[in-house]
Steps between C-alpha positions, in 0.01 A plus 500: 500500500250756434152560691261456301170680548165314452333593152088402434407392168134604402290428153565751249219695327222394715157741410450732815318740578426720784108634566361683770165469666296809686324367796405864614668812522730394775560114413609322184698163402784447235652208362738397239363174320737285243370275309692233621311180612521329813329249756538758775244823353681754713808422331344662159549814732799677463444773771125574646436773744233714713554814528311742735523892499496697791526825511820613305651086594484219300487188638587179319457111598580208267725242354702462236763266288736809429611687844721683288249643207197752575186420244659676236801393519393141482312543192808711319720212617339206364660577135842426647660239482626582827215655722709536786711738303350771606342438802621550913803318512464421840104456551536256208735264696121409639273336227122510673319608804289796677554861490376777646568904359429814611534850311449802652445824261723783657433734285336513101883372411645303802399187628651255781441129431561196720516121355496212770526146334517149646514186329700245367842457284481232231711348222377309253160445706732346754446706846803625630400663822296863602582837460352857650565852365395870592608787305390885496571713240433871380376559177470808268227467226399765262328474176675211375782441709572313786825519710569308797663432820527219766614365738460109676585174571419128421562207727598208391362174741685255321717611217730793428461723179286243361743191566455175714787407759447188622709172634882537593469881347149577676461902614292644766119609445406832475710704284465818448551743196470874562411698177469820323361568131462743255262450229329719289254484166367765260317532164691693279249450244184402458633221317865473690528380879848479676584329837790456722601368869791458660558293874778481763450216814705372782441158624538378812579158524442224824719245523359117622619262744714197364569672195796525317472840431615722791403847389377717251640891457168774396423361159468791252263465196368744243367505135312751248272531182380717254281460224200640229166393376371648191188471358470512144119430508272417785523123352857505425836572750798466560790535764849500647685414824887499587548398890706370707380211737577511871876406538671484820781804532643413764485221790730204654398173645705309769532131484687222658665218325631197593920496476550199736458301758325104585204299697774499816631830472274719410486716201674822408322743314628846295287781476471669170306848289378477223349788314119465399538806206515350150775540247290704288199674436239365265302787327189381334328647185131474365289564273131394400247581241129392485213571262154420512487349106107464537191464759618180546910436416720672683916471439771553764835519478771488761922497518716506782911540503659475780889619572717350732200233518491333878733778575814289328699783333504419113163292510196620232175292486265628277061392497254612234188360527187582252124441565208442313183492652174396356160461636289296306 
């Protein structure tokens, strides 16, 4: 039996965009809009924040449907087919809530950032419970490149990497995964960006009353991506992204199970591990191209092949999805 971490499914291609508003010279707003419809007008929104400048601080305030994305990352990952591909493996076990960021210039190339999120983890619109995260993390930035790295945790109220426990196999609340990233992005070209990340987290698992699992060992989890984005023309690009998803390295879970026993007796139970690290190691790779044909048609294209798919040594699945949009 394999532990299976949670996965999100989101609509592919959706139009965003990201635009920023001057209030005054210390104050502006930014949002990421898609062009998705829906009863509830915030949730057009992918991210929208206030930002306020102090000195040599920024300070942020705002919500957003992608813990795991900045702005531009959200709008580079909507022509995946997986948007989560390149995003914080660990921020995006959350799917919306509040945030609140700091970055403090150091010097013309140095800055120290700090991300505090709370909000909710969700699959398939179904709630699953809450989740809080705080990270810091150092970052170089020159011309245009940006190197990074942090440091932090997320807690976990009511799941653990994403996954619900509940019933005769129900875990503890608040669980906690400590991690540390590297990421880093430059433009090689004017045309040609790169990007890359890698993550390492140990999770600390509770363990319920009346449960049939007895303990959990530190849970270790990583994953990594790297990818391009070239722009043949400002209305016509195209990109590339091999990653890994979060797997779990290492990690046991204890568990009791009935062997014997009766109503008058009692009952005998046997206490067994099981390791929660998959057989294999699913490696996903992804391309997409999109052109704006005319003021009004635009065509996307999308494919997605995954290796050891679910993490099943052996399994492929393969997506391609194309999209033509017209506005009439």
């Amino acid at each position: 039996t394999n532990f299976e971490l949670a996965e999100r499914d989101k609509t592919y291609a959706k139009e965003v965009k990201k635009e920023t508003k001057k209030v005054n010279d210390f104050m502006s707003t930014s949002y990421v809009k898609s062009n998705d419809e829906s009863v509830n007008a915030l949730d057009t929104f992918e991210s929208l924040n206030f930002t306020a400048k102090i000195k040599s601080t920024d300070y942020s305030f705002g919500f957003t449907h992608n813990p795991g994305l900045s702005d531009d990352e959200i709008v580079m990952s909507s022509s995946f087919l997986d948007q989560d591909s390149t995003a914080h493996p660990y921020l995006s076990l959350a799917d919306e809530g509040f945030v609140a960021k700091t970055k403090y210039k150091i010097s013309d190339s140095l800055n120290f950032e700090t991300n505090v999120f709370f909000g909710d983890v969700e699959d398939d619109g179904n709630n699953l419970g809450r989740a809080a995260s705080a990270l810091t993390k150092l970052a170089y930035v020159k011309d245009k490149t940006n190197i990074g790295i942090e440091f932090g945790f997320i807690n976990e109220y009511d799941t653990l990497l994403g996954a619900k426990f509940e019933g005769a196999l129900a875990i503890g609340t608040s669980n906690y995964t400590y991690f540390t990233g590297l990421n880093a992005k430059t433009d090689l070209t004017a045309n040609l960006n790169l990007f890359a990340n890698a993550y390492l987290g140990v999770t600390k698992a509770n363990t319920a009353t009346n449960s049939l699992i007895t303990g959990m060992s530190d849970i270790v989890s990583h994953s990594a991506s790297a990818g391009l984005e070239y722009n043949f023309a400002d209305d016509k690009q195209a990109g590339f992204v091999i990653s890994q998803p979060l797997k779990v390295s290492s990690g046991d879970v204890n568990f009791d199970v009935l062997t014997s026993g009766n109503i008058d007796k009692g009952y005998n139970y046997s206490n067994f591990s099981q390791s929660l690290s998959p057989s294999a190691t699913q490696l996903d790779l992804q391309a997409f191209y999109k052109q704006q044909m005319s003021e009004n048609t635009k065509l996307q294209f999308g494919a997605l092949h995954k290796l050891n798919a679910g993490s099943v040594k052996g399994e492929t699945d393969t997506s391609v999805l194309v999209k033509l949009r017209h506005k009439f």
